PDB file of C-alpha atoms and ligand atoms in Angstrom:
ATOM      1  CA  MET A   1     -13.937  -9.773 -34.870  1.00  0.00           C
ATOM      2  CA  LYS A   2     -17.291  -7.139 -32.647  1.00  0.00           C
ATOM      3  CA  LYS A   3     -17.401  -5.189 -30.493  1.00  0.00           C
ATOM      4  CA  VAL A   4     -19.290  -6.386 -27.732  1.00  0.00           C
ATOM      5  CA  LYS A   5     -18.942  -3.679 -24.746  1.00  0.00           C
ATOM      6  CA  GLU A   6     -17.281  -0.576 -23.389  1.00  0.00           C
ATOM      7  CA  LEU A   7     -15.012  -1.011 -20.505  1.00  0.00           C
ATOM      8  CA  PHE A   8     -13.085   2.401 -20.376  1.00  0.00           C
ATOM      9  CA  ASN A   9     -12.810   5.769 -22.305  1.00  0.00           C
ATOM     10  CA  GLY A  10      -9.770   7.010 -21.766  1.00  0.00           C
ATOM     11  CA  LYS A  11      -8.039  10.056 -22.602  1.00  0.00           C
ATOM     12  CA  ALA A  12      -7.676  10.236 -26.705  1.00  0.00           C
ATOM     13  CA  LYS A  13      -8.821   6.063 -26.385  1.00  0.00           C
ATOM     14  CA  THR A  14     -12.086   3.905 -25.936  1.00  0.00           C
ATOM     15  CA  VAL A  15     -11.782   0.178 -25.064  1.00  0.00           C
ATOM     16  CA  TYR A  16     -13.733  -2.099 -25.526  1.00  0.00           C
ATOM     17  CA  SER A  17     -14.223  -5.718 -24.502  1.00  0.00           C
ATOM     18  CA  THR A  18     -14.947  -8.542 -27.848  1.00  0.00           C
ATOM     19  CA  GLU A  19     -16.422 -12.374 -27.704  1.00  0.00           C
ATOM     20  CA  ASP A  20     -12.943 -13.341 -27.336  1.00  0.00           C
ATOM     21  CA  LYS A  21     -11.244 -13.096 -23.364  1.00  0.00           C
ATOM     22  CA  ASP A  22      -8.292 -12.096 -24.631  1.00  0.00           C
ATOM     23  CA  LYS A  23      -8.856  -9.120 -27.078  1.00  0.00           C
ATOM     24  CA  LEU A  24     -10.362  -6.111 -26.666  1.00  0.00           C
ATOM     25  CA  ILE A  25     -10.490  -3.666 -29.839  1.00  0.00           C
ATOM     26  CA  LEU A  26      -9.143  -0.403 -28.936  1.00  0.00           C
ATOM     27  CA  LEU A  27     -10.691   3.507 -30.572  1.00  0.00           C
ATOM     28  CA  PHE A  28      -8.555   6.054 -31.736  1.00  0.00           C
ATOM     29  CA  ARG A  29     -10.500   8.861 -31.348  1.00  0.00           C
ATOM     30  CA  ASN A  30     -10.166  12.334 -32.786  1.00  0.00           C
ATOM     31  CA  ASP A  31      -9.535  13.765 -29.343  1.00  0.00           C
ATOM     32  CA  THR A  32      -7.221  15.802 -28.490  1.00  0.00           C
ATOM     33  CA  SER A  33      -6.073  15.937 -24.822  1.00  0.00           C
ATOM     34  CA  ALA A  34      -3.400  17.897 -22.735  1.00  0.00           C
ATOM     35  CA  PHE A  35      -2.253  19.025 -18.911  1.00  0.00           C
ATOM     36  CA  ASP A  36      -4.181  15.618 -17.658  1.00  0.00           C
ATOM     37  CA  GLY A  37      -6.873  16.633 -20.171  1.00  0.00           C
ATOM     38  CA  GLU A  38      -8.028  20.310 -18.993  1.00  0.00           C
ATOM     39  CA  LYS A  39      -7.339  20.917 -22.449  1.00  0.00           C
ATOM     40  CA  ILE A  40      -9.416  18.546 -24.784  1.00  0.00           C
ATOM     41  CA  GLU A  41     -10.353  19.508 -29.225  1.00  0.00           C
ATOM     42  CA  GLN A  42     -11.438  17.307 -31.338  1.00  0.00           C
ATOM     43  CA  LEU A  43      -8.590  16.640 -34.813  1.00  0.00           C
ATOM     44  CA  ASP A  44      -9.585  16.129 -37.539  1.00  0.00           C
ATOM     45  CA  ARG A  45      -8.295  12.608 -38.301  1.00  0.00           C
ATOM     46  CA  LYS A  46      -6.470  12.247 -36.233  1.00  0.00           C
ATOM     47  CA  GLY A  47      -7.580   8.988 -34.942  1.00  0.00           C
ATOM     48  CA  MET A  48      -7.019   7.245 -37.960  1.00  0.00           C
ATOM     49  CA  VAL A  49      -2.903   8.293 -38.438  1.00  0.00           C
ATOM     50  CA  ASN A  50      -2.846   7.433 -35.146  1.00  0.00           C
ATOM     51  CA  ASN A  51      -4.357   3.924 -35.300  1.00  0.00           C
ATOM     52  CA  ARG A  52      -1.996   3.882 -38.738  1.00  0.00           C
ATOM     53  CA  PHE A  53       0.956   4.552 -37.448  1.00  0.00           C
ATOM     54  CA  ASN A  54       0.909   3.342 -34.268  1.00  0.00           C
ATOM     55  CA  ALA A  55       0.066  -0.177 -35.629  1.00  0.00           C
ATOM     56  CA  PHE A  56       3.462   0.891 -38.415  1.00  0.00           C
ATOM     57  CA  ILE A  57       5.671   1.595 -34.960  1.00  0.00           C
ATOM     58  CA  MET A  58       4.633  -1.495 -33.412  1.00  0.00           C
ATOM     59  CA  GLU A  59       4.866  -4.025 -36.204  1.00  0.00           C
ATOM     60  CA  LYS A  60       8.474  -2.970 -36.277  1.00  0.00           C
ATOM     61  CA  LEU A  61       9.363  -3.173 -32.135  1.00  0.00           C
ATOM     62  CA  SER A  62       7.420  -6.567 -33.039  1.00  0.00           C
ATOM     63  CA  GLU A  63       9.975  -8.216 -35.543  1.00  0.00           C
ATOM     64  CA  ALA A  64      13.434  -6.617 -33.678  1.00  0.00           C
ATOM     65  CA  GLY A  65      11.938  -9.079 -30.270  1.00  0.00           C
ATOM     66  CA  VAL A  66       9.608  -7.133 -28.536  1.00  0.00           C
ATOM     67  CA  PRO A  67       6.262  -8.744 -27.134  1.00  0.00           C
ATOM     68  CA  THR A  68       3.991  -5.742 -28.090  1.00  0.00           C
ATOM     69  CA  HIS A  69       0.324  -6.208 -27.099  1.00  0.00           C
ATOM     70  CA  HIS A  70      -0.815  -5.171 -31.423  1.00  0.00           C
ATOM     71  CA  GLU A  71      -2.203  -8.233 -32.956  1.00  0.00           C
ATOM     72  CA  ARG A  72      -4.098  -5.746 -36.629  1.00  0.00           C
ATOM     73  CA  ILE A  73      -5.945  -3.012 -37.824  1.00  0.00           C
ATOM     74  CA  LEU A  74      -9.141  -3.718 -37.965  1.00  0.00           C
ATOM     75  CA  SER A  75     -10.758  -0.106 -39.626  1.00  0.00           C
ATOM     76  CA  ASP A  76      -9.050   3.330 -39.564  1.00  0.00           C
ATOM     77  CA  GLN A  77     -10.239   4.061 -36.349  1.00  0.00           C
ATOM     78  CA  GLU A  78      -9.669   0.209 -34.876  1.00  0.00           C
ATOM     79  CA  SER A  79      -6.664  -2.011 -33.691  1.00  0.00           C
ATOM     80  CA  LEU A  80      -7.729  -5.876 -32.075  1.00  0.00           C
ATOM     81  CA  VAL A  81      -4.497  -6.375 -28.956  1.00  0.00           C
ATOM     82  CA  LYS A  82      -4.183  -8.918 -26.461  1.00  0.00           C
ATOM     83  CA  CYS A  83      -5.732  -7.974 -23.228  1.00  0.00           C
ATOM     84  CA  LEU A  84      -3.380  -7.836 -21.431  1.00  0.00           C
ATOM     85  CA  GLU A  85      -3.262  -6.462 -17.547  1.00  0.00           C
ATOM     86  CA  MET A  86      -2.174  -3.735 -17.566  1.00  0.00           C
ATOM     87  CA  LEU A  87       0.545  -2.331 -14.962  1.00  0.00           C
ATOM     88  CA  PRO A  88       0.607   1.779 -13.303  1.00  0.00           C
ATOM     89  CA  ILE A  89       3.767   2.894 -14.309  1.00  0.00           C
ATOM     90  CA  GLU A  90       4.744   5.272 -17.348  1.00  0.00           C
ATOM     91  CA  CYS A  91       8.272   4.709 -18.566  1.00  0.00           C
ATOM     92  CA  VAL A  92       9.880   7.268 -20.521  1.00  0.00           C
ATOM     93  CA  VAL A  93      12.749   7.055 -21.663  1.00  0.00           C
ATOM     94  CA  ARG A  94      14.661  10.277 -22.609  1.00  0.00           C
ATOM     95  CA  ASN A  95      17.506  11.039 -25.715  1.00  0.00           C
ATOM     96  CA  ILE A  96      17.322  14.957 -25.624  1.00  0.00           C
ATOM     97  CA  ALA A  97      16.517  17.622 -22.922  1.00  0.00           C
ATOM     98  CA  SER A  98      11.987  18.553 -23.098  1.00  0.00           C
ATOM     99  CA  GLY A  99       9.467  18.680 -20.761  1.00  0.00           C
ATOM    100  CA  SER A 100       9.123  18.201 -17.533  1.00  0.00           C
ATOM    101  CA  LEU A 101      12.806  17.124 -16.897  1.00  0.00           C
ATOM    102  CA  VAL A 102      13.281  21.405 -18.042  1.00  0.00           C
ATOM    103  CA  ARG A 103      10.797  22.980 -15.537  1.00  0.00           C
ATOM    104  CA  ARG A 104      11.944  20.011 -12.734  1.00  0.00           C
ATOM    105  CA  LEU A 105      15.931  19.660 -12.619  1.00  0.00           C
ATOM    106  CA  GLY A 106      16.528  23.239 -14.606  1.00  0.00           C
ATOM    107  CA  ILE A 107      17.940  21.604 -16.982  1.00  0.00           C
ATOM    108  CA  GLU A 108      18.462  23.794 -20.181  1.00  0.00           C
ATOM    109  CA  ASP A 109      16.050  22.544 -22.862  1.00  0.00           C
ATOM    110  CA  GLY A 110      18.047  20.438 -26.242  1.00  0.00           C
ATOM    111  CA  LEU A 111      20.635  19.201 -24.329  1.00  0.00           C
ATOM    112  CA  GLU A 112      21.629  15.877 -25.556  1.00  0.00           C
ATOM    113  CA  LEU A 113      21.894  13.591 -22.320  1.00  0.00           C
ATOM    114  CA  ASN A 114      24.327  10.853 -23.268  1.00  0.00           C
ATOM    115  CA  PRO A 115      24.016   7.818 -22.224  1.00  0.00           C
ATOM    116  CA  PRO A 116      19.549   8.663 -22.498  1.00  0.00           C
ATOM    117  CA  THR A 117      17.926   8.693 -18.676  1.00  0.00           C
ATOM    118  CA  PHE A 118      14.910   6.694 -17.956  1.00  0.00           C
ATOM    119  CA  GLU A 119      11.780   7.880 -15.619  1.00  0.00           C
ATOM    120  CA  PHE A 120       9.159   6.251 -14.073  1.00  0.00           C
ATOM    121  CA  PHE A 121       6.020   7.314 -13.005  1.00  0.00           C
ATOM    122  CA  LEU A 122       2.811   6.826 -11.565  1.00  0.00           C
ATOM    123  CA  LYS A 123      -0.717   6.842 -13.959  1.00  0.00           C
ATOM    124  CA  ASN A 124      -2.853   8.972 -12.278  1.00  0.00           C
ATOM    125  CA  ASP A 125      -3.999  11.556 -13.238  1.00  0.00           C
ATOM    126  CA  GLU A 126      -5.685  13.468 -10.276  1.00  0.00           C
ATOM    127  CA  LEU A 127      -1.893  12.765  -8.441  1.00  0.00           C
ATOM    128  CA  HIS A 128      -0.651  14.189 -12.061  1.00  0.00           C
ATOM    129  CA  ASP A 129       1.331  11.272 -12.339  1.00  0.00           C
ATOM    130  CA  PRO A 130       4.114  11.890 -10.218  1.00  0.00           C
ATOM    131  CA  MET A 131       7.539  10.094 -10.344  1.00  0.00           C
ATOM    132  CA  ILE A 132       8.378   7.459  -8.797  1.00  0.00           C
ATOM    133  CA  ASN A 133      11.280   5.109  -8.278  1.00  0.00           C
ATOM    134  CA  ASP A 134      12.009   1.396  -8.090  1.00  0.00           C
ATOM    135  CA  TYR A 135      11.817   0.954  -4.228  1.00  0.00           C
ATOM    136  CA  HIS A 136       7.595   2.512  -3.920  1.00  0.00           C
ATOM    137  CA  ILE A 137       7.255   0.336  -7.196  1.00  0.00           C
ATOM    138  CA  ILE A 138       8.368  -3.354  -4.223  1.00  0.00           C
ATOM    139  CA  SER A 139       6.430  -1.981  -1.730  1.00  0.00           C
ATOM    140  CA  PHE A 140       3.287   0.147  -3.095  1.00  0.00           C
ATOM    141  CA  ASN A 141       3.383  -3.946  -4.948  1.00  0.00           C
ATOM    142  CA  TRP A 142       3.088  -2.046  -8.859  1.00  0.00           C
ATOM    143  CA  ALA A 143       4.939  -4.336 -10.220  1.00  0.00           C
ATOM    144  CA  SER A 144       8.299  -7.029  -9.507  1.00  0.00           C
ATOM    145  CA  GLN A 145      11.758  -6.948  -8.932  1.00  0.00           C
ATOM    146  CA  ASP A 146      11.700  -8.640 -12.494  1.00  0.00           C
ATOM    147  CA  GLU A 147       9.143  -6.813 -14.265  1.00  0.00           C
ATOM    148  CA  ILE A 148      10.982  -3.895 -13.933  1.00  0.00           C
ATOM    149  CA  ASP A 149      14.175  -5.173 -15.140  1.00  0.00           C
ATOM    150  CA  LYS A 150      11.797  -5.746 -18.588  1.00  0.00           C
ATOM    151  CA  MET A 151      10.676  -3.018 -18.595  1.00  0.00           C
ATOM    152  CA  LYS A 152      14.131  -0.880 -18.766  1.00  0.00           C
ATOM    153  CA  SER A 153      15.203  -3.515 -20.713  1.00  0.00           C
ATOM    154  CA  LEU A 154      12.158  -3.600 -23.367  1.00  0.00           C
ATOM    155  CA  THR A 155      11.850   0.260 -22.379  1.00  0.00           C
ATOM    156  CA  PHE A 156      15.569   1.276 -23.651  1.00  0.00           C
ATOM    157  CA  LYS A 157      15.506  -2.155 -26.305  1.00  0.00           C
ATOM    158  CA  VAL A 158      12.691   0.541 -28.146  1.00  0.00           C
ATOM    159  CA  ASN A 159      14.588   3.450 -28.106  1.00  0.00           C
ATOM    160  CA  LYS A 160      17.123   1.968 -30.319  1.00  0.00           C
ATOM    161  CA  VAL A 161      14.812   0.675 -32.578  1.00  0.00           C
ATOM    162  CA  LEU A 162      13.187   3.707 -33.239  1.00  0.00           C
ATOM    163  CA  GLN A 163      15.909   5.988 -33.161  1.00  0.00           C
ATOM    164  CA  LYS A 164      17.688   5.163 -36.168  1.00  0.00           C
ATOM    165  CA  LEU A 165      14.276   4.969 -37.935  1.00  0.00           C
ATOM    166  CA  PHE A 166      13.316   7.830 -37.214  1.00  0.00           C
ATOM    167  CA  LEU A 167      16.724   9.801 -37.875  1.00  0.00           C
ATOM    168  CA  ASP A 168      17.044   7.675 -41.147  1.00  0.00           C
ATOM    169  CA  ALA A 169      13.637   8.957 -42.249  1.00  0.00           C
ATOM    170  CA  GLY A 170      14.949  12.831 -40.481  1.00  0.00           C
ATOM    171  CA  MET A 171      13.904  12.959 -37.521  1.00  0.00           C
ATOM    172  CA  LEU A 172      15.638  13.065 -33.219  1.00  0.00           C
ATOM    173  CA  LEU A 173      13.614  11.237 -31.343  1.00  0.00           C
ATOM    174  CA  VAL A 174      14.004  13.661 -27.859  1.00  0.00           C
ATOM    175  CA  ASP A 175      11.439  11.510 -25.644  1.00  0.00           C
ATOM    176  CA  TYR A 176       8.648   8.662 -25.706  1.00  0.00           C
ATOM    177  CA  LYS A 177       6.207   7.105 -22.969  1.00  0.00           C
ATOM    178  CA  LEU A 178       5.873   3.651 -22.737  1.00  0.00           C
ATOM    179  CA  GLU A 179       3.101   1.400 -20.309  1.00  0.00           C
ATOM    180  CA  PHE A 180       3.526  -2.199 -20.149  1.00  0.00           C
ATOM    181  CA  GLY A 181       1.436  -5.194 -18.957  1.00  0.00           C
ATOM    182  CA  ARG A 182       1.513  -8.334 -17.712  1.00  0.00           C
ATOM    183  CA  PHE A 183      -0.266 -11.669 -20.405  1.00  0.00           C
ATOM    184  CA  ASN A 184       0.163 -15.246 -19.381  1.00  0.00           C
ATOM    185  CA  GLY A 185       2.587 -14.934 -16.945  1.00  0.00           C
ATOM    186  CA  GLN A 186       5.168 -12.340 -19.914  1.00  0.00           C
ATOM    187  CA  LEU A 187       5.527  -8.771 -19.605  1.00  0.00           C
ATOM    188  CA  TYR A 188       3.484  -7.177 -23.019  1.00  0.00           C
ATOM    189  CA  LEU A 189       3.702  -3.712 -24.224  1.00  0.00           C
ATOM    190  CA  GLY A 190       0.277  -2.177 -24.462  1.00  0.00           C
ATOM    191  CA  ASP A 191      -1.146   1.059 -24.970  1.00  0.00           C
ATOM    192  CA  GLU A 192       0.096   3.458 -27.758  1.00  0.00           C
ATOM    193  CA  PHE A 193       2.778   4.118 -29.532  1.00  0.00           C
ATOM    194  CA  THR A 194       1.971   7.490 -31.388  1.00  0.00           C
ATOM    195  CA  PRO A 195       3.311  11.282 -32.094  1.00  0.00           C
ATOM    196  CA  ASP A 196       0.543  11.734 -28.940  1.00  0.00           C
ATOM    197  CA  GLY A 197       3.674  10.368 -26.606  1.00  0.00           C
ATOM    198  CA  CYS A 198       6.458  10.765 -27.753  1.00  0.00           C
ATOM    199  CA  ARG A 199       8.588  14.109 -28.870  1.00  0.00           C
ATOM    200  CA  LEU A 200      10.021  14.194 -32.526  1.00  0.00           C
ATOM    201  CA  TRP A 201      11.767  17.065 -33.801  1.00  0.00           C
ATOM    202  CA  ASP A 202      12.578  18.146 -37.917  1.00  0.00           C
ATOM    203  CA  VAL A 203      16.516  16.871 -37.177  1.00  0.00           C
ATOM    204  CA  GLU A 204      17.841  20.092 -39.148  1.00  0.00           C
ATOM    205  CA  THR A 205      15.478  22.641 -38.004  1.00  0.00           C
ATOM    206  CA  ARG A 206      14.376  21.160 -34.828  1.00  0.00           C
ATOM    207  CA  LYS A 207      10.284  22.081 -35.687  1.00  0.00           C
ATOM    208  CA  LYS A 208       8.287  19.898 -33.412  1.00  0.00           C
ATOM    209  CA  LEU A 209       6.036  17.344 -35.140  1.00  0.00           C
ATOM    210  CA  ASP A 210       4.434  16.111 -31.497  1.00  0.00           C
ATOM    211  CA  LYS A 211       1.592  17.211 -29.433  1.00  0.00           C
ATOM    212  CA  ASP A 212       3.636  20.048 -27.966  1.00  0.00           C
ATOM    213  CA  ARG A 213       2.313  21.619 -31.430  1.00  0.00           C
ATOM    214  CA  PHE A 214      -0.632  21.548 -28.783  1.00  0.00           C
ATOM    215  CA  ARG A 215       0.588  21.456 -25.516  1.00  0.00           C
ATOM    216  CA  GLN A 216       2.292  25.058 -26.787  1.00  0.00           C
ATOM    217  CA  GLY A 217      -0.946  26.235 -29.471  1.00  0.00           C
ATOM    218  CA  LEU A 218       1.439  26.464 -32.945  1.00  0.00           C
ATOM    219  CA  GLY A 219      -0.672  24.498 -34.237  1.00  0.00           C
ATOM    220  CA  GLY A 220      -0.675  21.895 -37.802  1.00  0.00           C
ATOM    221  CA  VAL A 221      -1.072  18.985 -35.572  1.00  0.00           C
ATOM    222  CA  VAL A 222      -2.641  16.796 -38.059  1.00  0.00           C
ATOM    223  CA  GLU A 223      -0.581  18.688 -40.536  1.00  0.00           C
ATOM    224  CA  ALA A 224       3.107  17.605 -38.404  1.00  0.00           C
ATOM    225  CA  TYR A 225       1.238  13.832 -37.201  1.00  0.00           C
ATOM    226  CA  GLU A 226       0.980  13.105 -41.590  1.00  0.00           C
ATOM    227  CA  GLU A 227       3.792  14.918 -42.311  1.00  0.00           C
ATOM    228  CA  VAL A 228       5.998  11.912 -39.398  1.00  0.00           C
ATOM    229  CA  ALA A 229       4.117   9.001 -40.871  1.00  0.00           C
ATOM    230  CA  HIS A 230       4.226  10.424 -44.545  1.00  0.00           C
ATOM    231  CA  ARG A 231       8.152  10.289 -45.074  1.00  0.00           C
ATOM    232  CA  LEU A 232       8.353   6.622 -42.477  1.00  0.00           C
ATOM    233  CA  GLY A 233       6.104   4.721 -45.358  1.00  0.00           C
ATOM    234  CA  VAL A 234       2.729   5.147 -42.747  1.00  0.00           C
ATOM    235  CA  GLU A 235      -0.172   3.964 -45.411  1.00  0.00           C
ATOM    236  CA  LEU A 236      -2.609   6.145 -44.236  1.00  0.00           C
ATOM    237  CA  SER A 237      -6.309   6.441 -45.637  1.00  0.00           C
TER     238      SER A 237
HETATM  239  O1  CDP B 301       4.621  15.411 -21.674  1.00  0.00           O
HETATM  240  P1  CDP B 301       4.863  17.050 -20.093  1.00  0.00           P
HETATM  241  O2  CDP B 301       6.196  17.542 -20.576  1.00  0.00           O
HETATM  242  O3  CDP B 301       4.238  17.389 -18.799  1.00  0.00           O
HETATM  243  O4  CDP B 301       5.712  15.740 -19.154  1.00  0.00           O
HETATM  244  P2  CDP B 301       6.971  14.555 -19.482  1.00  0.00           P
HETATM  245  O5  CDP B 301       7.793  14.476 -18.373  1.00  0.00           O
HETATM  246  O6  CDP B 301       7.890  15.678 -20.139  1.00  0.00           O
HETATM  247  O7  CDP B 301       7.162  13.967 -20.975  1.00  0.00           O
HETATM  248  C1  CDP B 301       8.117  12.859 -21.521  1.00  0.00           C
HETATM  249  C2  CDP B 301       7.526  11.820 -22.490  1.00  0.00           C
HETATM  250  O8  CDP B 301       6.454  10.961 -22.453  1.00  0.00           O
HETATM  251  C3  CDP B 301       7.107  13.346 -23.519  1.00  0.00           C
HETATM  252  O9  CDP B 301       6.684  12.517 -25.054  1.00  0.00           O
HETATM  253  C4  CDP B 301       5.278  13.362 -23.593  1.00  0.00           C
HETATM  254  O10 CDP B 301       4.480  13.302 -24.477  1.00  0.00           O
HETATM  255  C5  CDP B 301       5.345  11.048 -22.923  1.00  0.00           C
HETATM  256  N1  CDP B 301       3.990  11.428 -21.976  1.00  0.00           N
HETATM  257  C6  CDP B 301       3.648  10.804 -22.306  1.00  0.00           C
HETATM  258  O11 CDP B 301       2.577  10.527 -23.445  1.00  0.00           O
HETATM  259  N2  CDP B 301       1.737  10.812 -21.205  1.00  0.00           N
HETATM  260  C7  CDP B 301       1.975  11.465 -20.022  1.00  0.00           C
HETATM  261  N3  CDP B 301       1.794  10.865 -18.982  1.00  0.00           N
HETATM  262  C8  CDP B 301       3.001  11.215 -20.345  1.00  0.00           C
HETATM  263  C9  CDP B 301       4.537  11.967 -20.640  1.00  0.00           C
END
């Protein structure tokens, strides 16, 4: 499958159309951004690591019954996916308090959340992705009630599968963000699941193995992503 036209150039991925109107190609670039694109750097190998890591996770989720847009890897940095009509919503599940939850509610960083909590955010960089609730989604017609229910149940299903996957490899899945879209009237998991969009801590030392290393200038960003991939048995080039 060949790239036909660039449709969208995001912060870390570029999206291309293909000869098949139902399929897109995602190019995972080395660009790494934080703070709504204020901090941007090129990190060698990150595109390849994230592409291969994302494919591994999407395949695990698909095997567990989560419908995903992922079709197959095409090259080191490219994957073929279904062309979804994306909802402008981010779904976040948190197992441990960190990041914006700590800043917003004054909660202690590292506090275990039992049960885990769920948040919706509007995908809008200019507005800094504000937090929204179910009523906003219905009033502004961003998704239906049925889609809201599906986003919640699928995001928690992902939690069940991935918490175990990571824990078995010595890591805590602290939190993560998912995005969904429509295809033939059904909801599918879109976008990506990589250490760019989740928090992962070593279970013993609580060492950060995710994009917080970049946000906080801790260094060793790609090395940490490669360690996560290695622990899970993801094959890298
Ligand atoms: O990233 P930040 O601390 O500002 O926000 P958060 O609400 O604590 O993020 C929760 C989780 O969602 C983290 O794992 C983020 O990496 C991820 N996230 C993301 O991937 N993209 C966003 N636009 C916002 C959050």
